[in-house]
Amino acid sequence: MSTQVISDAETALGHLERLTDELRSRGWAVEVAAPADRWPCAIVADPRTRAMNENVIAARERSDDSWSYFYGWGERIAPAADPSAAATALARVLTARRDN
């Protein structure tokens, strides 16, 4: 009998993949990176202005051990259980930057 252990990094990657699917379905450009020596992240870009982008990670909440999406600087975006809400928030931020 074999036991499969899923690491936190693999769980984070799974959450990022769900967010990636949601963002791509809305037309956003997304690249996911999961190097062995770093935490997985997604770079979300406005397809019309790729220089406008955000770095996103998925990580455990300290308060209750649930998972959430966070900007690269640590601000919470939305619960990982709701990739649609995270996609909406990211789109709002990136669109506002483009329009300014």
Tab-separated table of N, CA and C in Angstrom:
chain	number	residue	atom	x	y	z
A	1	MET	N	0.834	-1.169	0.000
A	1	MET	CA	0.000	0.000	0.000
A	1	MET	C	0.882	1.237	0.000
A	2	SER	N	0.633	2.143	-0.947
A	2	SER	CA	1.437	3.359	-1.005
A	2	SER	C	0.627	4.524	-0.437
A	3	THR	N	1.360	5.457	0.093
A	3	THR	CA	0.738	6.644	0.648
A	3	THR	C	1.189	7.841	-0.160
A	4	GLN	N	0.237	8.638	-0.611
A	4	GLN	CA	0.576	9.845	-1.350
A	4	GLN	C	0.438	11.030	-0.418
A	5	VAL	N	1.506	11.789	-0.327
A	5	VAL	CA	1.505	12.979	0.501
A	5	VAL	C	1.478	14.188	-0.423
A	6	ILE	N	0.520	15.036	-0.207
A	6	ILE	CA	0.426	16.249	-1.006
A	6	ILE	C	0.979	17.397	-0.172
A	7	SER	N	1.989	18.030	-0.704
A	7	SER	CA	2.618	19.125	0.026
A	7	SER	C	1.783	20.402	-0.096
A	8	ASP	N	2.075	21.358	0.778
A	8	ASP	CA	1.400	22.649	0.701
A	8	ASP	C	1.658	23.317	-0.646
A	9	ALA	N	2.857	23.171	-1.185
A	9	ALA	CA	3.171	23.769	-2.489
A	9	ALA	C	2.305	23.156	-3.580
A	10	GLU	N	2.065	21.859	-3.517
A	10	GLU	CA	1.203	21.206	-4.508
A	10	GLU	C	-0.244	21.650	-4.349
A	11	THR	N	-0.684	21.832	-3.118
A	11	THR	CA	-2.037	22.331	-2.869
A	11	THR	C	-2.163	23.750	-3.405
A	12	ALA	N	-1.163	24.583	-3.146
A	12	ALA	CA	-1.163	25.959	-3.654
A	12	ALA	C	-1.232	25.966	-5.176
A	13	LEU	N	-0.477	25.099	-5.809
A	13	LEU	CA	-0.475	25.012	-7.267
A	13	LEU	C	-1.858	24.620	-7.790
A	14	GLY	N	-2.528	23.710	-7.124
A	14	GLY	CA	-3.876	23.326	-7.514
A	14	GLY	C	-4.841	24.498	-7.451
A	15	HIS	N	-4.736	25.305	-6.390
A	15	HIS	CA	-5.587	26.494	-6.267
A	15	HIS	C	-5.267	27.496	-7.387
A	16	LEU	N	-3.981	27.675	-7.674
A	16	LEU	CA	-3.599	28.598	-8.743
A	16	LEU	C	-4.100	28.121	-10.101
A	17	GLU	N	-4.106	26.819	-10.308
A	17	GLU	CA	-4.607	26.291	-11.582
A	17	GLU	C	-6.101	26.573	-11.739
A	18	ARG	N	-6.868	26.489	-10.661
A	18	ARG	CA	-8.298	26.815	-10.731
A	18	ARG	C	-8.498	28.304	-11.022
A	19	LEU	N	-7.679	29.149	-10.406
A	19	LEU	CA	-7.745	30.577	-10.679
A	19	LEU	C	-7.342	30.863	-12.130
A	20	THR	N	-6.314	30.192	-12.595
A	20	THR	CA	-5.858	30.354	-13.975
A	20	THR	C	-6.972	30.011	-14.960
A	21	ASP	N	-7.653	28.919	-14.728
A	21	ASP	CA	-8.765	28.529	-15.606
A	21	ASP	C	-9.833	29.625	-15.649
A	22	GLU	N	-10.174	30.154	-14.491
A	22	GLU	CA	-11.193	31.202	-14.413
A	22	GLU	C	-10.737	32.463	-15.144
A	23	LEU	N	-9.502	32.883	-14.912
A	23	LEU	CA	-8.997	34.097	-15.550
A	23	LEU	C	-8.902	33.943	-17.064
A	24	ARG	N	-8.394	32.814	-17.509
A	24	ARG	CA	-8.280	32.599	-18.967
A	24	ARG	C	-9.645	32.560	-19.634
A	25	SER	N	-10.650	32.034	-18.937
A	25	SER	CA	-11.999	32.008	-19.524
A	25	SER	C	-12.549	33.423	-19.696
A	26	ARG	N	-11.972	34.379	-18.966
A	26	ARG	CA	-12.385	35.783	-19.059
A	26	ARG	C	-11.474	36.586	-19.987
A	27	GLY	N	-10.489	35.929	-20.586
A	27	GLY	CA	-9.614	36.598	-21.541
A	27	GLY	C	-8.328	37.170	-20.989
A	28	TRP	N	-8.004	36.894	-19.751
A	28	TRP	CA	-6.770	37.397	-19.154
A	28	TRP	C	-5.611	36.480	-19.484
A	29	ALA	N	-4.421	37.040	-19.564
A	29	ALA	CA	-3.204	36.262	-19.805
A	29	ALA	C	-2.637	35.839	-18.452
A	30	VAL	N	-2.311	34.557	-18.316
A	30	VAL	CA	-1.812	34.043	-17.036
A	30	VAL	C	-0.674	33.058	-17.304
A	31	GLU	N	0.392	33.195	-16.525
A	31	GLU	CA	1.484	32.235	-16.539
A	31	GLU	C	1.685	31.745	-15.113
A	32	VAL	N	1.791	30.436	-14.961
A	32	VAL	CA	2.022	29.851	-13.638
A	32	VAL	C	3.456	29.335	-13.590
A	33	ALA	N	4.134	29.640	-12.503
A	33	ALA	CA	5.497	29.157	-12.297
A	33	ALA	C	5.545	28.367	-10.996
A	34	ALA	N	6.191	27.218	-11.046
A	34	ALA	CA	6.328	26.386	-9.848
A	34	ALA	C	7.742	25.826	-9.763
A	35	PRO	N	8.736	26.724	-9.636
A	35	PRO	CA	10.116	26.232	-9.513
A	35	PRO	C	10.306	25.460	-8.212
A	36	ALA	N	11.202	24.514	-8.243
A	36	ALA	CA	11.418	23.647	-7.079
A	36	ALA	C	11.880	24.414	-5.841
A	37	ASP	N	12.557	25.531	-6.034
A	37	ASP	CA	13.132	26.258	-4.901
A	37	ASP	C	12.301	27.465	-4.450
A	38	ARG	N	11.084	27.623	-5.031
A	38	ARG	CA	10.245	28.763	-4.661
A	38	ARG	C	8.786	28.343	-4.580
A	39	TRP	N	7.980	29.170	-3.926
A	39	TRP	CA	6.541	28.930	-3.802
A	39	TRP	C	5.898	29.168	-5.170
A	40	PRO	N	4.914	28.356	-5.556
A	40	PRO	CA	4.242	28.560	-6.846
A	40	PRO	C	3.540	29.919	-6.903
A	41	CYS	N	3.554	30.535	-8.084
A	41	CYS	CA	2.874	31.809	-8.254
A	41	CYS	C	2.283	31.901	-9.654
A	42	ALA	N	1.368	32.820	-9.813
A	42	ALA	CA	0.771	33.089	-11.115
A	42	ALA	C	0.993	34.564	-11.431
A	43	ILE	N	1.392	34.836	-12.655
A	43	ILE	CA	1.508	36.206	-13.131
A	43	ILE	C	0.276	36.461	-14.000
A	44	VAL	N	-0.556	37.383	-13.569
A	44	VAL	CA	-1.798	37.712	-14.265
A	44	VAL	C	-1.593	39.041	-14.979
A	45	ALA	N	-1.854	39.041	-16.293
A	45	ALA	CA	-1.613	40.255	-17.077
A	45	ALA	C	-2.828	40.620	-17.917
A	46	ASP	N	-2.969	41.913	-18.113
A	46	ASP	CA	-3.962	42.433	-19.033
A	46	ASP	C	-3.470	42.069	-20.440
A	47	PRO	N	-4.263	41.369	-21.236
A	47	PRO	CA	-3.788	40.945	-22.552
A	47	PRO	C	-3.489	42.115	-23.490
A	48	ARG	N	-4.085	43.275	-23.234
A	48	ARG	CA	-3.830	44.446	-24.068
A	48	ARG	C	-2.609	45.225	-23.612
A	49	THR	N	-2.254	45.087	-22.353
A	49	THR	CA	-1.107	45.800	-21.787
A	49	THR	C	-0.388	44.847	-20.849
A	50	ARG	N	0.421	43.966	-21.409
A	50	ARG	CA	1.051	42.928	-20.590
A	50	ARG	C	1.985	43.464	-19.517
A	51	ALA	N	2.413	44.712	-19.677
A	51	ALA	CA	3.252	45.312	-18.639
A	51	ALA	C	2.457	45.532	-17.357
A	52	MET	N	1.136	45.573	-17.480
A	52	MET	CA	0.273	45.688	-16.311
A	52	MET	C	-0.019	44.280	-15.820
A	53	ASN	N	0.638	43.889	-14.747
A	53	ASN	CA	0.436	42.531	-14.255
A	53	ASN	C	0.486	42.486	-12.741
A	54	GLU	N	0.017	41.376	-12.227
A	54	GLU	CA	0.031	41.122	-10.785
A	54	GLU	C	0.571	39.731	-10.519
A	55	ASN	N	1.350	39.620	-9.470
A	55	ASN	CA	1.862	38.339	-9.006
A	55	ASN	C	0.895	37.834	-7.938
A	56	VAL	N	0.427	36.597	-8.075
A	56	VAL	CA	-0.559	36.033	-7.151
A	56	VAL	C	-0.042	34.705	-6.599
A	57	ILE	N	-0.257	34.490	-5.310
A	57	ILE	CA	0.044	33.200	-4.692
A	57	ILE	C	-1.208	32.679	-3.989
A	58	ALA	N	-1.209	31.414	-3.702
A	58	ALA	CA	-2.235	30.807	-2.848
A	58	ALA	C	-1.517	30.327	-1.581
A	59	ALA	N	-2.075	30.660	-0.439
A	59	ALA	CA	-1.430	30.282	0.825
A	59	ALA	C	-2.494	30.062	1.897
A	60	ARG	N	-2.088	29.354	2.934
A	60	ARG	CA	-2.977	29.116	4.073
A	60	ARG	C	-3.178	30.396	4.874
A	61	GLU	N	-4.395	30.570	5.337
A	61	GLU	CA	-4.698	31.661	6.263
A	61	GLU	C	-4.156	31.271	7.634
A	62	ARG	N	-3.598	32.194	8.330
A	62	ARG	CA	-3.076	31.910	9.672
A	62	ARG	C	-4.195	31.678	10.684
A	63	SER	N	-5.312	32.356	10.476
A	63	SER	CA	-6.378	32.326	11.473
A	63	SER	C	-7.133	31.002	11.536
A	64	ASP	N	-7.386	30.381	10.388
A	64	ASP	CA	-8.222	29.184	10.432
A	64	ASP	C	-7.747	28.040	9.520
A	65	ASP	N	-6.575	28.171	8.950
A	65	ASP	CA	-5.970	27.114	8.136
A	65	ASP	C	-6.656	26.921	6.781
A	66	SER	N	-7.585	27.826	6.408
A	66	SER	CA	-8.174	27.759	5.077
A	66	SER	C	-7.166	28.356	4.081
A	67	TRP	N	-7.475	28.260	2.802
A	67	TRP	CA	-6.591	28.786	1.762
A	67	TRP	C	-7.201	30.027	1.137
A	68	SER	N	-6.331	30.983	0.771
A	68	SER	CA	-6.758	32.205	0.090
A	68	SER	C	-5.741	32.580	-0.971
A	69	TYR	N	-6.174	33.452	-1.874
A	69	TYR	CA	-5.272	34.045	-2.864
A	69	TYR	C	-4.764	35.358	-2.304
A	70	PHE	N	-3.486	35.651	-2.568
A	70	PHE	CA	-2.847	36.870	-2.093
A	70	PHE	C	-2.040	37.510	-3.210
A	71	TYR	N	-1.992	38.854	-3.195
A	71	TYR	CA	-1.058	39.556	-4.069
A	71	TYR	C	0.351	39.227	-3.598
A	72	GLY	N	1.327	39.436	-4.460
A	72	GLY	CA	2.716	39.137	-4.116
A	72	GLY	C	3.230	39.856	-2.890
A	73	TRP	N	2.654	41.018	-2.559
A	73	TRP	CA	3.114	41.762	-1.391
A	73	TRP	C	2.380	41.350	-0.112
A	74	GLY	N	1.432	40.399	-0.232
A	74	GLY	CA	0.803	39.841	0.957
A	74	GLY	C	-0.640	40.232	1.211
A	75	GLU	N	-1.196	41.169	0.463
A	75	GLU	CA	-2.601	41.548	0.675
A	75	GLU	C	-3.525	40.456	0.149
A	76	ARG	N	-4.517	40.105	0.959
A	76	ARG	CA	-5.471	39.046	0.596
A	76	ARG	C	-6.380	39.506	-0.528
A	77	ILE	N	-6.638	38.618	-1.481
A	77	ILE	CA	-7.533	38.913	-2.599
A	77	ILE	C	-8.909	38.311	-2.347
A	78	ALA	N	-8.952	36.991	-2.127
A	78	ALA	CA	-10.220	36.277	-1.940
A	78	ALA	C	-9.920	34.865	-1.460
A	79	PRO	N	-10.918	34.173	-0.913
A	79	PRO	CA	-10.716	32.772	-0.523
A	79	PRO	C	-10.413	31.910	-1.755
A	80	ALA	N	-9.558	30.939	-1.599
A	80	ALA	CA	-9.237	30.029	-2.704
A	80	ALA	C	-10.444	29.189	-3.100
A	81	ALA	N	-11.413	29.070	-2.213
A	81	ALA	CA	-12.643	28.344	-2.543
A	81	ALA	C	-13.501	29.114	-3.540
A	82	ASP	N	-13.140	30.367	-3.819
A	82	ASP	CA	-13.921	31.208	-4.730
A	82	ASP	C	-13.018	31.867	-5.773
A	83	PRO	N	-12.489	31.071	-6.729
A	83	PRO	CA	-11.619	31.661	-7.749
A	83	PRO	C	-12.321	32.720	-8.589
A	84	SER	N	-13.640	32.647	-8.711
A	84	SER	CA	-14.385	33.653	-9.462
A	84	SER	C	-14.265	35.028	-8.799
A	85	ALA	N	-14.381	35.084	-7.492
A	85	ALA	CA	-14.236	36.351	-6.764
A	85	ALA	C	-12.818	36.897	-6.903
A	86	ALA	N	-11.831	36.022	-6.854
A	86	ALA	CA	-10.440	36.453	-7.021
A	86	ALA	C	-10.221	37.006	-8.425
A	87	ALA	N	-10.767	36.330	-9.430
A	87	ALA	CA	-10.630	36.794	-10.812
A	87	ALA	C	-11.280	38.164	-10.988
A	88	THR	N	-12.441	38.366	-10.383
A	88	THR	CA	-13.131	39.653	-10.471
A	88	THR	C	-12.295	40.758	-9.830
A	89	ALA	N	-11.721	40.483	-8.668
A	89	ALA	CA	-10.898	41.481	-7.977
A	89	ALA	C	-9.644	41.810	-8.782
A	90	LEU	N	-8.992	40.793	-9.321
A	90	LEU	CA	-7.789	41.024	-10.126
A	90	LEU	C	-8.120	41.832	-11.378
A	91	ALA	N	-9.212	41.492	-12.033
A	91	ALA	CA	-9.619	42.223	-13.234
A	91	ALA	C	-9.897	43.686	-12.903
A	92	ARG	N	-10.538	43.929	-11.781
A	92	ARG	CA	-10.849	45.301	-11.370
A	92	ARG	C	-9.557	46.102	-11.172
A	93	VAL	N	-8.573	45.517	-10.510
A	93	VAL	CA	-7.306	46.201	-10.241
A	93	VAL	C	-6.545	46.450	-11.552
A	94	LEU	N	-6.436	45.436	-12.378
A	94	LEU	CA	-5.671	45.590	-13.615
A	94	LEU	C	-6.360	46.544	-14.590
A	95	THR	N	-7.666	46.498	-14.655
A	95	THR	CA	-8.403	47.391	-15.546
A	95	THR	C	-8.278	48.841	-15.074
A	96	ALA	N	-8.332	49.061	-13.774
A	96	ALA	CA	-8.192	50.412	-13.234
A	96	ALA	C	-6.812	50.976	-13.561
A	97	ARG	N	-5.784	50.161	-13.474
A	97	ARG	CA	-4.424	50.622	-13.801
A	97	ARG	C	-4.327	50.981	-15.278
A	98	ARG	N	-4.909	50.153	-16.111
A	98	ARG	CA	-4.851	50.397	-17.561
A	98	ARG	C	-5.578	51.691	-17.907
A	99	ASP	N	-6.698	51.932	-17.266
A	99	ASP	CA	-7.527	53.077	-17.602
A	99	ASP	C	-7.019	54.398	-17.023
A	100	ASN	N	-6.050	54.328	-16.118
A	100	ASN	CA	-5.492	55.564	-15.533
A	100	ASN	C	-4.348	56.101	-16.334
